[in-house]
CSV table of C-alpha atoms in Angstrom, one decimal:
chain,number,residue,atom,x,y,z
A,15,UNK,CA,88.3,128.5,71.9
A,16,UNK,CA,90.7,128.3,75.4
A,17,UNK,CA,91.0,132.2,76.9
A,18,UNK,CA,93.1,133.2,79.4
A,19,UNK,CA,92.3,136.8,81.2
A,20,UNK,CA,95.7,138.7,82.1
A,21,UNK,CA,95.3,141.8,84.5
A,22,UNK,CA,97.4,144.6,83.8
A,23,UNK,CA,97.3,147.1,86.5
A,24,UNK,CA,98.9,150.6,84.9
A,25,UNK,CA,98.4,153.3,87.8
A,26,UNK,CA,98.4,157.0,87.0
A,27,UNK,CA,101.0,159.9,88.7
A,28,UNK,CA,99.5,162.7,89.3
A,29,UNK,CA,101.4,166.5,89.2
A,30,UNK,CA,101.4,167.9,93.3
A,31,UNK,CA,99.9,171.0,91.2
A,32,UNK,CA,96.3,168.8,90.5
A,33,UNK,CA,96.9,169.8,86.2
A,34,UNK,CA,99.3,166.8,85.4
A,35,UNK,CA,99.0,163.7,85.0
A,36,UNK,CA,101.7,160.4,83.2
A,37,UNK,CA,100.5,157.1,82.7
A,38,UNK,CA,102.5,154.2,81.5
A,39,UNK,CA,101.7,152.7,78.2
A,40,UNK,CA,99.6,149.0,77.7
A,41,UNK,CA,102.7,146.8,77.8
A,42,UNK,CA,103.7,144.7,74.5
A,43,UNK,CA,100.7,145.5,72.3
A,44,UNK,CA,101.0,145.7,68.8
A,45,UNK,CA,98.0,147.6,67.7
A,46,UNK,CA,98.0,151.1,69.6
A,47,UNK,CA,95.2,152.0,71.7
A,48,UNK,CA,93.9,148.8,71.8
A,49,UNK,CA,93.1,146.2,74.2
A,50,UNK,CA,93.9,142.5,71.8
A,51,UNK,CA,97.0,140.6,73.1
A,52,UNK,CA,99.4,139.5,70.5
A,53,UNK,CA,97.7,135.6,71.6
A,54,UNK,CA,94.8,136.9,70.6
A,55,UNK,CA,94.9,138.5,67.2
A,56,UNK,CA,97.5,135.3,66.0
A,57,UNK,CA,94.3,132.9,66.9
A,58,UNK,CA,91.3,135.4,65.4
A,59,UNK,CA,94.0,135.8,62.2
A,60,UNK,CA,95.0,131.9,61.6
A,61,UNK,CA,91.1,131.1,62.2
A,62,UNK,CA,90.4,133.6,59.6
A,63,UNK,CA,92.6,132.2,56.9
A,64,UNK,CA,93.4,128.9,57.8
A,65,UNK,CA,91.1,127.5,59.2
A,66,UNK,CA,88.2,129.2,57.2
A,67,UNK,CA,86.4,130.6,60.2
A,68,UNK,CA,84.6,134.2,59.5
A,69,UNK,CA,84.4,136.7,62.6
A,70,UNK,CA,81.1,135.9,63.3
A,71,UNK,CA,81.8,132.6,63.9
A,72,UNK,CA,84.7,132.9,66.1
A,73,UNK,CA,82.6,135.5,68.1
A,74,UNK,CA,79.9,132.7,68.7
A,75,UNK,CA,82.8,130.2,69.7
A,76,UNK,CA,84.5,133.0,72.2
A,77,UNK,CA,80.7,133.5,73.3
A,78,UNK,CA,80.6,129.9,74.6
A,79,UNK,CA,83.1,130.1,76.5
A,80,UNK,CA,82.0,133.8,78.4
A,81,UNK,CA,84.9,135.6,76.4
A,82,UNK,CA,82.5,138.7,74.3
A,83,UNK,CA,84.8,139.2,71.4
A,84,UNK,CA,82.7,141.6,69.1
A,85,UNK,CA,83.2,141.0,65.0
A,86,UNK,CA,83.0,144.7,64.3
A,87,UNK,CA,86.2,144.9,66.3
A,88,UNK,CA,87.9,141.6,65.3
A,89,UNK,CA,87.5,142.9,61.4
A,90,UNK,CA,89.4,146.2,62.2
A,91,UNK,CA,91.7,144.0,64.5
A,92,UNK,CA,92.4,141.7,61.3
A,93,UNK,CA,93.3,144.7,59.0
A,94,UNK,CA,95.6,146.1,61.6
A,95,UNK,CA,97.3,143.0,61.7
A,96,UNK,CA,97.6,143.1,57.3
A,97,UNK,CA,98.9,146.3,58.0
A,98,UNK,CA,102.0,145.1,60.6
A,99,UNK,CA,102.9,142.4,57.9
A,100,UNK,CA,103.4,144.5,55.5
A,101,UNK,CA,106.8,144.7,55.9
A,102,UNK,CA,107.1,140.7,55.9
A,103,UNK,CA,105.2,141.0,52.7
A,104,UNK,CA,107.4,143.4,51.1
A,105,UNK,CA,110.0,141.1,52.0
A,106,UNK,CA,108.5,137.9,50.3
A,107,UNK,CA,108.0,139.9,47.1
A,108,UNK,CA,111.8,141.1,46.8
A,109,UNK,CA,112.7,137.6,47.9
A,110,UNK,CA,110.8,135.7,45.4
A,111,UNK,CA,111.1,138.6,42.5
A,112,UNK,CA,115.6,138.0,42.9
A,113,UNK,CA,115.7,135.2,41.1
A,114,UNK,CA,116.7,134.9,37.3
A,115,UNK,CA,113.7,132.4,36.9
A,116,UNK,CA,110.0,132.7,37.7
A,117,UNK,CA,106.8,130.8,37.9
A,118,UNK,CA,103.8,132.6,37.0
A,119,UNK,CA,100.1,131.7,37.1
A,120,UNK,CA,96.7,132.5,38.0
A,121,UNK,CA,93.5,131.6,39.7
A,122,UNK,CA,89.5,132.9,39.9
A,123,UNK,CA,88.2,133.7,43.6
A,124,UNK,CA,85.4,134.7,44.4
A,125,UNK,CA,84.5,137.6,45.7
A,126,UNK,CA,82.0,139.0,48.5
A,127,UNK,CA,81.4,142.9,48.0
A,128,UNK,CA,78.8,144.8,50.1
A,129,UNK,CA,74.7,144.6,50.1
A,130,UNK,CA,75.3,142.0,47.2
A,131,UNK,CA,74.1,138.5,47.5
A,132,UNK,CA,76.0,137.1,44.7
A,133,UNK,CA,79.9,137.2,44.7
A,134,UNK,CA,82.5,138.5,41.2
A,135,UNK,CA,85.4,136.9,40.0
A,136,UNK,CA,88.8,138.4,41.3
A,137,UNK,CA,92.0,137.1,40.5
A,138,UNK,CA,94.9,135.5,42.7
A,139,UNK,CA,98.0,136.0,41.1
A,140,UNK,CA,100.7,133.1,42.2
A,141,UNK,CA,105.2,134.2,41.8
A,142,UNK,CA,107.0,130.9,42.5
A,143,UNK,CA,110.8,130.8,43.2
A,144,UNK,CA,112.0,127.6,43.5
A,145,UNK,CA,115.5,126.6,42.0
A,146,UNK,CA,116.0,123.7,44.3
A,147,UNK,CA,114.9,120.9,41.4
A,148,UNK,CA,118.1,122.8,39.7
A,149,UNK,CA,120.6,122.4,42.8
A,150,UNK,CA,119.8,125.7,44.4
A,151,UNK,CA,120.4,125.7,48.4
A,152,UNK,CA,118.5,129.0,47.9
A,153,UNK,CA,114.6,129.0,50.0
A,154,UNK,CA,112.4,128.6,47.4
A,155,UNK,CA,108.9,131.5,47.8
A,156,UNK,CA,105.8,131.9,47.1
A,157,UNK,CA,104.3,135.3,46.7
A,158,UNK,CA,100.9,136.0,46.0
A,159,UNK,CA,98.6,139.3,45.0
A,160,UNK,CA,95.2,139.7,44.3
A,161,UNK,CA,93.1,141.9,41.8
A,162,UNK,CA,89.7,142.5,40.8
A,163,UNK,CA,90.1,141.6,37.2
A,164,UNK,CA,92.4,139.5,35.2
A,165,UNK,CA,94.1,142.6,32.7
A,166,UNK,CA,97.0,142.4,31.8
A,167,UNK,CA,98.1,145.2,33.7
A,168,UNK,CA,97.8,143.7,36.7
A,169,UNK,CA,101.3,141.1,36.2
A,170,UNK,CA,103.1,143.5,34.1
A,171,UNK,CA,102.9,145.8,37.2
A,172,UNK,CA,103.9,143.0,40.0
A,173,UNK,CA,106.6,142.4,37.5
A,174,UNK,CA,107.9,145.6,36.8
A,175,UNK,CA,111.2,144.9,38.0
A,176,UNK,CA,111.7,141.5,37.4
A,177,UNK,CA,114.4,140.6,34.4
A,178,UNK,CA,115.0,136.9,33.4
A,179,UNK,CA,113.1,134.1,32.2
A,180,UNK,CA,109.4,133.7,33.1
A,181,UNK,CA,107.7,129.8,32.9
A,182,UNK,CA,103.8,130.7,32.7
A,183,UNK,CA,101.0,129.8,30.4
A,184,UNK,CA,100.0,131.2,27.1
A,185,UNK,CA,97.6,134.2,28.9
A,186,UNK,CA,97.9,137.0,26.9
A,187,UNK,CA,98.3,139.5,29.6
A,188,UNK,CA,102.1,138.0,29.5
A,189,UNK,CA,102.9,139.4,26.6
A,190,UNK,CA,103.5,142.9,26.9
A,191,UNK,CA,106.0,142.2,29.6
A,192,UNK,CA,108.0,140.1,26.4
A,193,UNK,CA,108.4,142.8,24.3
A,194,UNK,CA,111.0,144.7,25.7
A,195,UNK,CA,113.5,141.6,26.3
A,196,UNK,CA,114.2,141.6,29.6
A,197,UNK,CA,111.4,139.2,30.3
A,198,UNK,CA,111.7,135.9,28.2
A,199,UNK,CA,109.0,133.4,28.3
A,200,UNK,CA,109.2,129.6,28.8
A,201,UNK,CA,106.3,128.0,28.5
A,202,UNK,CA,105.2,125.9,30.8
A,203,UNK,CA,104.0,121.9,29.9
A,204,UNK,CA,101.7,121.3,32.6
A,205,UNK,CA,99.5,123.7,30.7
A,206,UNK,CA,100.5,123.0,27.3
A,207,UNK,CA,99.8,119.5,27.7
A,208,UNK,CA,96.2,119.8,29.6
A,209,UNK,CA,93.5,119.8,27.3
A,210,UNK,CA,95.3,116.8,25.4
A,211,UNK,CA,95.0,115.1,28.7
A,212,UNK,CA,91.1,116.3,28.9
A,213,UNK,CA,90.4,115.0,25.9
A,214,UNK,CA,91.9,112.0,26.5
A,215,UNK,CA,90.5,111.4,30.2
A,216,UNK,CA,86.7,111.7,28.4
A,217,UNK,CA,87.3,109.5,25.1
A,218,UNK,CA,91.1,108.1,25.5
A,219,UNK,CA,92.0,107.4,21.6
A,220,UNK,CA,95.5,105.8,20.1
A,221,UNK,CA,96.1,109.0,19.0
A,222,UNK,CA,95.8,110.7,22.2
A,223,UNK,CA,98.2,108.1,24.0
A,224,UNK,CA,100.6,108.5,21.6
A,225,UNK,CA,100.9,112.0,22.0
A,226,UNK,CA,100.9,112.0,25.6
A,227,UNK,CA,103.2,109.2,26.1
A,228,UNK,CA,105.8,111.4,23.2
A,229,UNK,CA,105.1,114.2,26.1
A,230,UNK,CA,105.4,112.8,29.4
A,231,UNK,CA,109.4,111.3,27.4
A,232,UNK,CA,110.3,115.0,28.3
A,233,UNK,CA,109.0,115.0,31.7
A,234,UNK,CA,111.0,111.0,32.3
A,235,UNK,CA,114.4,113.2,30.9
A,236,UNK,CA,114.0,116.1,33.7
A,237,UNK,CA,113.5,113.6,36.1
A,238,UNK,CA,116.8,112.2,35.1
A,239,UNK,CA,119.0,115.4,35.0
A,240,UNK,CA,116.8,116.6,38.5
A,241,UNK,CA,119.7,118.4,40.7
A,242,UNK,CA,122.4,117.3,38.5
A,243,UNK,CA,124.5,120.9,37.2
A,244,UNK,CA,123.4,122.8,35.2
A,245,UNK,CA,126.6,122.0,32.4
A,246,UNK,CA,124.9,118.4,32.5
A,247,UNK,CA,121.6,119.2,32.5
A,248,UNK,CA,122.2,121.7,29.1
A,249,UNK,CA,124.3,118.7,27.7
A,250,UNK,CA,121.5,116.0,27.7
A,251,UNK,CA,119.1,118.2,26.9
A,252,UNK,CA,120.2,119.0,23.8
A,253,UNK,CA,121.4,115.4,23.2
A,254,UNK,CA,117.9,114.2,23.7
A,255,UNK,CA,114.9,116.5,24.3
A,256,UNK,CA,115.5,118.8,21.2
A,257,UNK,CA,115.5,115.9,18.5
A,258,UNK,CA,112.1,115.1,21.0
A,259,UNK,CA,110.4,118.4,20.6
A,260,UNK,CA,110.6,118.3,17.4
A,261,UNK,CA,108.9,115.0,16.8
A,262,UNK,CA,105.9,116.0,18.7
A,263,UNK,CA,105.7,119.2,17.1
A,264,UNK,CA,106.0,117.2,13.7
A,265,UNK,CA,103.5,114.9,15.0
A,266,UNK,CA,101.0,117.6,16.2
A,267,UNK,CA,101.3,118.9,12.9
A,268,UNK,CA,100.6,116.0,11.3
A,269,UNK,CA,97.7,115.2,13.0
A,270,UNK,CA,96.1,118.4,12.8
A,271,UNK,CA,95.8,118.0,9.1
A,272,UNK,CA,93.7,115.1,9.1
A,273,UNK,CA,91.1,116.1,12.1
A,274,UNK,CA,87.9,118.3,12.3
A,275,UNK,CA,89.0,121.4,13.1
A,276,UNK,CA,86.1,121.9,14.8
A,277,UNK,CA,87.2,118.2,16.8
A,278,UNK,CA,87.9,118.6,20.6
A,279,UNK,CA,91.9,117.1,19.5
A,280,UNK,CA,92.1,119.8,17.1
A,281,UNK,CA,91.5,122.3,19.5
A,282,UNK,CA,93.7,120.7,22.1
A,283,UNK,CA,96.3,120.5,19.4
A,284,UNK,CA,96.0,124.0,18.5
A,285,UNK,CA,96.4,125.2,22.0
A,286,UNK,CA,99.6,122.6,22.6
A,287,UNK,CA,101.3,123.8,19.4
A,288,UNK,CA,101.7,127.6,20.7
A,289,UNK,CA,104.0,126.8,23.7
A,290,UNK,CA,106.0,124.2,21.8
A,291,UNK,CA,108.4,126.7,20.0
A,292,UNK,CA,108.4,128.8,23.1
A,293,UNK,CA,109.7,125.8,25.2
A,294,UNK,CA,112.7,125.6,23.6
A,295,UNK,CA,114.1,128.7,25.9
A,296,UNK,CA,114.2,125.9,28.2
A,297,UNK,CA,116.3,123.5,26.3
A,298,UNK,CA,118.8,125.8,25.6
A,299,UNK,CA,119.4,126.4,29.2
A,300,UNK,CA,121.1,124.1,31.9
A,301,UNK,CA,120.1,126.8,34.7
A,302,UNK,CA,116.3,126.5,34.0
Protein backbone atom coordinates (compact mmCIF):
# COMPACT_ATOMS: atom_id res chain seq x y z
CA UNK A 1 0.00 0.00 0.00
CA UNK A 2 1.62 3.23 -1.14
CA UNK A 3 0.60 6.24 0.94
CA UNK A 4 1.10 9.97 0.50
CA UNK A 5 0.61 12.15 3.53
CA UNK A 6 -1.01 15.51 2.93
CA UNK A 7 -0.97 18.19 5.60
CA UNK A 8 -3.75 20.75 5.67
CA UNK A 9 -3.48 23.80 7.92
CA UNK A 10 -6.77 25.35 9.11
CA UNK A 11 -5.99 28.47 11.07
CA UNK A 12 -8.30 29.52 13.87
CA UNK A 13 -9.24 33.17 14.17
CA UNK A 14 -10.35 34.65 17.46
CA UNK A 15 -12.68 37.60 17.99
CA UNK A 16 -11.02 40.58 19.78
CA UNK A 17 -13.45 40.06 22.63
CA UNK A 18 -11.93 36.62 23.18
CA UNK A 19 -15.28 34.83 23.36
CA UNK A 20 -15.72 33.70 19.74
CA UNK A 21 -13.51 31.93 17.22
CA UNK A 22 -13.90 30.42 13.77
CA UNK A 23 -12.10 27.79 11.73
CA UNK A 24 -12.67 26.72 8.10
CA UNK A 25 -13.98 23.18 7.57
CA UNK A 26 -11.83 20.33 6.29
CA UNK A 27 -11.44 20.61 2.55
CA UNK A 28 -13.19 18.14 0.23
CA UNK A 29 -13.71 15.23 2.63
CA UNK A 30 -16.75 13.01 2.01
CA UNK A 31 -17.24 11.96 5.65
CA UNK A 32 -18.05 14.72 8.13
CA UNK A 33 -15.60 15.13 11.01
CA UNK A 34 -13.27 12.53 9.54
CA UNK A 35 -9.66 12.78 8.40
CA UNK A 36 -10.06 10.07 5.74
CA UNK A 37 -9.23 11.35 2.25
CA UNK A 38 -11.38 10.14 -0.70
CA UNK A 39 -8.41 8.26 -2.17
CA UNK A 40 -7.89 6.36 1.10
CA UNK A 41 -11.58 5.49 1.35
CA UNK A 42 -11.62 4.30 -2.25
CA UNK A 43 -8.57 2.11 -1.64
CA UNK A 44 -10.11 0.55 1.49
CA UNK A 45 -13.45 -0.20 -0.16
CA UNK A 46 -11.92 -1.61 -3.37
CA UNK A 47 -9.47 -3.73 -1.37
CA UNK A 48 -12.27 -5.10 0.79
CA UNK A 49 -14.91 -5.85 -1.86
CA UNK A 50 -12.97 -6.31 -5.09
CA UNK A 51 -9.76 -7.83 -3.71
CA UNK A 52 -11.36 -9.58 -0.70
CA UNK A 53 -8.81 -8.14 1.75
CA UNK A 54 -10.28 -7.96 5.29
CA UNK A 55 -9.88 -4.71 7.15
CA UNK A 56 -7.49 -6.17 9.73
CA UNK A 57 -5.23 -7.36 6.92
CA UNK A 58 -5.33 -3.94 5.25
CA UNK A 59 -4.33 -2.47 8.60
CA UNK A 60 -1.34 -4.81 8.76
CA UNK A 61 -0.31 -3.93 5.20
CA UNK A 62 -0.47 -0.20 5.99
CA UNK A 63 1.56 -0.73 9.16
CA UNK A 64 4.47 -2.07 7.09
CA UNK A 65 4.64 1.36 5.43
CA UNK A 66 4.48 3.13 8.77
CA UNK A 67 0.82 4.11 8.43
CA UNK A 68 -1.47 3.41 11.40
CA UNK A 69 -5.01 2.48 10.33
CA UNK A 70 -7.35 1.30 13.06
CA UNK A 71 -9.60 -1.56 11.79
CA UNK A 72 -12.52 -0.27 13.88
CA UNK A 73 -12.25 3.17 12.28
CA UNK A 74 -11.96 1.57 8.85
CA UNK A 75 -15.14 -0.39 9.56
CA UNK A 76 -17.01 2.83 10.36
CA UNK A 77 -15.65 4.45 7.21
CA UNK A 78 -16.85 1.53 5.09
CA UNK A 79 -20.34 1.85 6.55
CA UNK A 80 -20.36 5.60 5.91
CA UNK A 81 -19.15 5.04 2.34
CA UNK A 82 -22.03 2.65 1.80
CA UNK A 83 -24.43 5.35 2.99
CA UNK A 84 -22.83 7.81 0.55
CA UNK A 85 -23.52 5.33 -2.27
CA UNK A 86 -27.24 4.97 -1.46
CA UNK A 87 -28.24 7.46 -4.14
CA UNK A 88 -26.20 5.62 -6.78
CA UNK A 89 -27.59 2.25 -5.66
CA UNK A 90 -31.15 3.52 -5.91
CA UNK A 91 -30.48 5.02 -9.36
CA UNK A 92 -29.07 1.66 -10.49
CA UNK A 93 -32.13 -0.15 -9.11
CA UNK A 94 -34.52 2.15 -10.97
CA UNK A 95 -32.57 1.77 -14.21
CA UNK A 96 -32.48 -2.01 -13.87
CA UNK A 97 -36.21 -2.26 -13.18
CA UNK A 98 -37.22 0.20 -15.92
CA UNK A 99 -37.65 -2.10 -18.96
CA UNK A 100 -40.50 -4.57 -19.50
CA UNK A 101 -38.25 -7.64 -19.31
CA UNK A 102 -36.06 -8.76 -16.46
CA UNK A 103 -33.90 -11.75 -15.54
CA UNK A 104 -33.85 -12.87 -11.90
CA UNK A 105 -31.98 -15.46 -9.88
CA UNK A 106 -30.57 -16.01 -6.41
CA UNK A 107 -27.51 -17.67 -4.97
CA UNK A 108 -26.49 -18.74 -1.45
CA UNK A 109 -23.78 -16.82 0.36
CA UNK A 110 -22.07 -17.73 3.66
CA UNK A 111 -22.56 -15.05 6.31
CA UNK A 112 -20.55 -14.57 9.50
CA UNK A 113 -22.35 -13.49 12.66
CA UNK A 114 -20.67 -11.84 15.68
CA UNK A 115 -19.91 -14.37 18.39
CA UNK A 116 -20.49 -17.43 16.20
CA UNK A 117 -17.78 -19.57 14.66
CA UNK A 118 -19.94 -21.19 12.00
CA UNK A 119 -21.44 -19.29 9.08
CA UNK A 120 -25.11 -19.27 8.19
CA UNK A 121 -26.57 -19.12 4.70
CA UNK A 122 -27.88 -15.82 3.38
CA UNK A 123 -29.06 -15.09 -0.16
CA UNK A 124 -27.98 -12.71 -2.87
CA UNK A 125 -30.74 -11.85 -5.32
CA UNK A 126 -29.60 -10.70 -8.74
CA UNK A 127 -31.75 -8.81 -11.25
CA UNK A 128 -30.41 -8.28 -14.75
CA UNK A 129 -31.49 -5.88 -17.46
CA UNK A 130 -29.91 -6.77 -20.80
CA UNK A 131 -31.68 -6.43 -24.13
CA UNK A 132 -28.53 -6.01 -26.21
CA UNK A 133 -29.12 -9.39 -27.84
CA UNK A 134 -32.54 -8.15 -28.87
CA UNK A 135 -31.03 -5.16 -30.65
CA UNK A 136 -31.44 -2.63 -27.82
CA UNK A 137 -28.87 0.15 -27.44
CA UNK A 138 -29.80 0.79 -23.79
CA UNK A 139 -26.97 -0.06 -21.38
CA UNK A 140 -27.27 -3.36 -19.53
CA UNK A 141 -27.36 -3.32 -15.73
CA UNK A 142 -27.27 -5.64 -12.74
CA UNK A 143 -28.77 -4.90 -9.33
CA UNK A 144 -28.05 -7.06 -6.27
CA UNK A 145 -30.10 -7.34 -3.09
CA UNK A 146 -29.25 -9.26 0.08
CA UNK A 147 -31.61 -11.16 2.36
CA UNK A 148 -30.95 -13.36 5.41
CA UNK A 149 -33.07 -16.19 3.99
CA UNK A 150 -34.84 -17.37 0.82
CA UNK A 151 -38.43 -16.45 1.67
CA UNK A 152 -40.61 -15.37 -1.24
CA UNK A 153 -41.34 -12.03 0.40
CA UNK A 154 -37.89 -10.82 -0.66
CA UNK A 155 -38.31 -11.00 -4.48
CA UNK A 156 -41.91 -9.89 -4.03
CA UNK A 157 -40.64 -6.76 -2.28
CA UNK A 158 -37.81 -6.16 -4.76
CA UNK A 159 -40.19 -6.40 -7.74
CA UNK A 160 -43.15 -4.55 -6.19
CA UNK A 161 -43.18 -1.85 -8.88
CA UNK A 162 -42.11 -3.98 -11.85
CA UNK A 163 -44.50 -4.85 -14.69
CA UNK A 164 -43.54 -7.04 -17.63
CA UNK A 165 -41.83 -10.34 -18.34
CA UNK A 166 -39.74 -12.04 -15.66
CA UNK A 167 -37.34 -14.75 -16.79
CA UNK A 168 -36.42 -16.93 -13.82
CA UNK A 169 -36.22 -20.49 -12.57
CA UNK A 170 -39.09 -22.49 -11.06
CA UNK A 171 -38.55 -21.24 -7.50
CA UNK A 172 -41.95 -21.18 -5.78
CA UNK A 173 -41.23 -17.82 -4.17
CA UNK A 174 -41.80 -16.15 -7.53
CA UNK A 175 -45.30 -17.65 -7.96
CA UNK A 176 -47.16 -14.94 -6.06
CA UNK A 177 -45.69 -12.35 -8.42
CA UNK A 178 -47.58 -13.85 -11.36
CA UNK A 179 -51.02 -13.94 -9.71
CA UNK A 180 -51.99 -10.34 -10.52
CA UNK A 181 -51.01 -10.66 -14.18
CA UNK A 182 -48.77 -7.59 -14.04
CA UNK A 183 -45.71 -9.84 -14.19
CA UNK A 184 -45.68 -12.63 -16.78
CA UNK A 185 -43.43 -15.63 -16.38
CA UNK A 186 -40.91 -16.69 -19.01
CA UNK A 187 -39.07 -19.88 -18.15
CA UNK A 188 -35.29 -20.07 -18.29
CA UNK A 189 -33.86 -22.89 -20.41
CA UNK A 190 -30.53 -22.78 -18.60
CA UNK A 191 -32.39 -23.84 -15.47
CA UNK A 192 -34.79 -26.17 -17.27
CA UNK A 193 -32.01 -28.28 -18.77
CA UNK A 194 -29.48 -28.19 -15.94
CA UNK A 195 -30.53 -31.40 -14.15
CA UNK A 196 -30.68 -33.35 -17.39
CA UNK A 197 -27.21 -32.04 -18.19
CA UNK A 198 -25.99 -33.09 -14.73
CA UNK A 199 -27.30 -36.63 -15.32
CA UNK A 200 -25.63 -36.69 -18.74
CA UNK A 201 -22.33 -35.50 -17.26
CA UNK A 202 -22.39 -38.31 -14.68
CA UNK A 203 -23.79 -41.15 -16.79
CA UNK A 204 -24.24 -40.22 -20.46
CA UNK A 205 -26.83 -42.24 -22.37
CA UNK A 206 -28.49 -42.07 -25.76
CA UNK A 207 -31.59 -40.60 -24.10
CA UNK A 208 -29.74 -37.73 -22.38
CA UNK A 209 -27.76 -37.00 -25.53
CA UNK A 210 -30.93 -36.91 -27.64
CA UNK A 211 -32.89 -34.54 -25.43
CA UNK A 212 -29.92 -32.21 -24.98
CA UNK A 213 -29.54 -32.04 -28.75
CA UNK A 214 -33.24 -31.16 -29.08
CA UNK A 215 -32.89 -28.39 -26.51
CA UNK A 216 -29.68 -27.28 -28.20
CA UNK A 217 -31.74 -26.74 -31.34
CA UNK A 218 -33.62 -23.96 -29.54
CA UNK A 219 -30.31 -22.36 -28.58
CA UNK A 220 -29.22 -22.53 -32.22
CA UNK A 221 -32.37 -20.78 -33.41
CA UNK A 222 -31.87 -18.00 -30.85
CA UNK A 223 -28.23 -17.60 -31.91
CA UNK A 224 -29.31 -17.12 -35.53
CA UNK A 225 -31.85 -14.38 -34.73
CA UNK A 226 -29.83 -12.58 -32.06
CA UNK A 227 -29.87 -8.83 -32.65
CA UNK A 228 -32.51 -9.07 -35.41
CA UNK A 229 -35.65 -6.88 -35.38
CA UNK A 230 -38.43 -8.03 -33.04
CA UNK A 231 -40.85 -8.85 -35.87
CA UNK A 232 -38.28 -11.07 -37.57
CA UNK A 233 -37.45 -12.89 -34.34
CA UNK A 234 -41.12 -13.53 -33.67
CA UNK A 235 -41.66 -14.91 -37.17
CA UNK A 236 -38.72 -17.32 -36.89
CA UNK A 237 -39.78 -18.47 -33.44
CA UNK A 238 -43.30 -19.19 -34.61
CA UNK A 239 -42.00 -21.07 -37.63
CA UNK A 240 -39.18 -23.07 -36.03
CA UNK A 241 -39.15 -22.87 -32.24
CA UNK A 242 -42.82 -23.60 -31.52
CA UNK A 243 -42.80 -26.97 -33.38
CA UNK A 244 -39.45 -27.88 -31.80
CA UNK A 245 -40.77 -27.07 -28.33
CA UNK A 246 -43.75 -29.34 -28.96
CA UNK A 247 -41.36 -32.11 -30.03
CA UNK A 248 -39.33 -31.66 -26.83
CA UNK A 249 -42.44 -31.83 -24.66
CA UNK A 250 -43.68 -34.98 -26.41
CA UNK A 251 -40.25 -36.62 -26.09
CA UNK A 252 -40.08 -35.87 -22.37
CA UNK A 253 -43.61 -37.09 -21.70
CA UNK A 254 -43.09 -40.33 -23.63
CA UNK A 255 -39.68 -40.99 -22.07
CA UNK A 256 -40.99 -40.32 -18.57
CA UNK A 257 -43.55 -43.11 -19.00
CA UNK A 258 -40.76 -45.64 -19.56
CA UNK A 259 -38.54 -44.66 -16.62
CA UNK A 260 -38.55 -45.57 -12.96
CA UNK A 261 -40.03 -42.70 -10.97
CA UNK A 262 -37.01 -42.71 -8.69
CA UNK A 263 -34.39 -42.59 -11.44
CA UNK A 264 -32.24 -39.47 -11.74
CA UNK A 265 -33.32 -38.91 -15.34
CA UNK A 266 -37.00 -39.14 -14.41
CA UNK A 267 -36.52 -36.53 -11.68
CA UNK A 268 -34.63 -34.29 -14.10
CA UNK A 269 -37.33 -34.60 -16.77
CA UNK A 270 -40.11 -33.84 -14.29
CA UNK A 271 -38.26 -30.68 -13.29
CA UNK A 272 -37.78 -29.71 -16.95
CA UNK A 273 -41.43 -30.28 -17.89
CA UNK A 274 -42.58 -27.55 -15.49
CA UNK A 275 -41.05 -24.64 -17.42
CA UNK A 276 -41.63 -26.10 -20.92
CA UNK A 277 -45.16 -24.72 -21.11
CA UNK A 278 -44.06 -21.39 -19.68
CA UNK A 279 -41.33 -21.12 -22.33
CA UNK A 280 -44.08 -20.37 -24.84
CA UNK A 281 -44.29 -16.86 -23.36
CA UNK A 282 -40.99 -16.05 -25.07
CA UNK A 283 -41.94 -17.72 -28.33
CA UNK A 284 -45.08 -15.60 -28.62
CA UNK A 285 -43.06 -12.37 -28.32
CA UNK A 286 -40.43 -10.81 -30.50
CA UNK A 287 -38.97 -8.26 -28.06
CA UNK A 288 -37.73 -10.97 -25.66
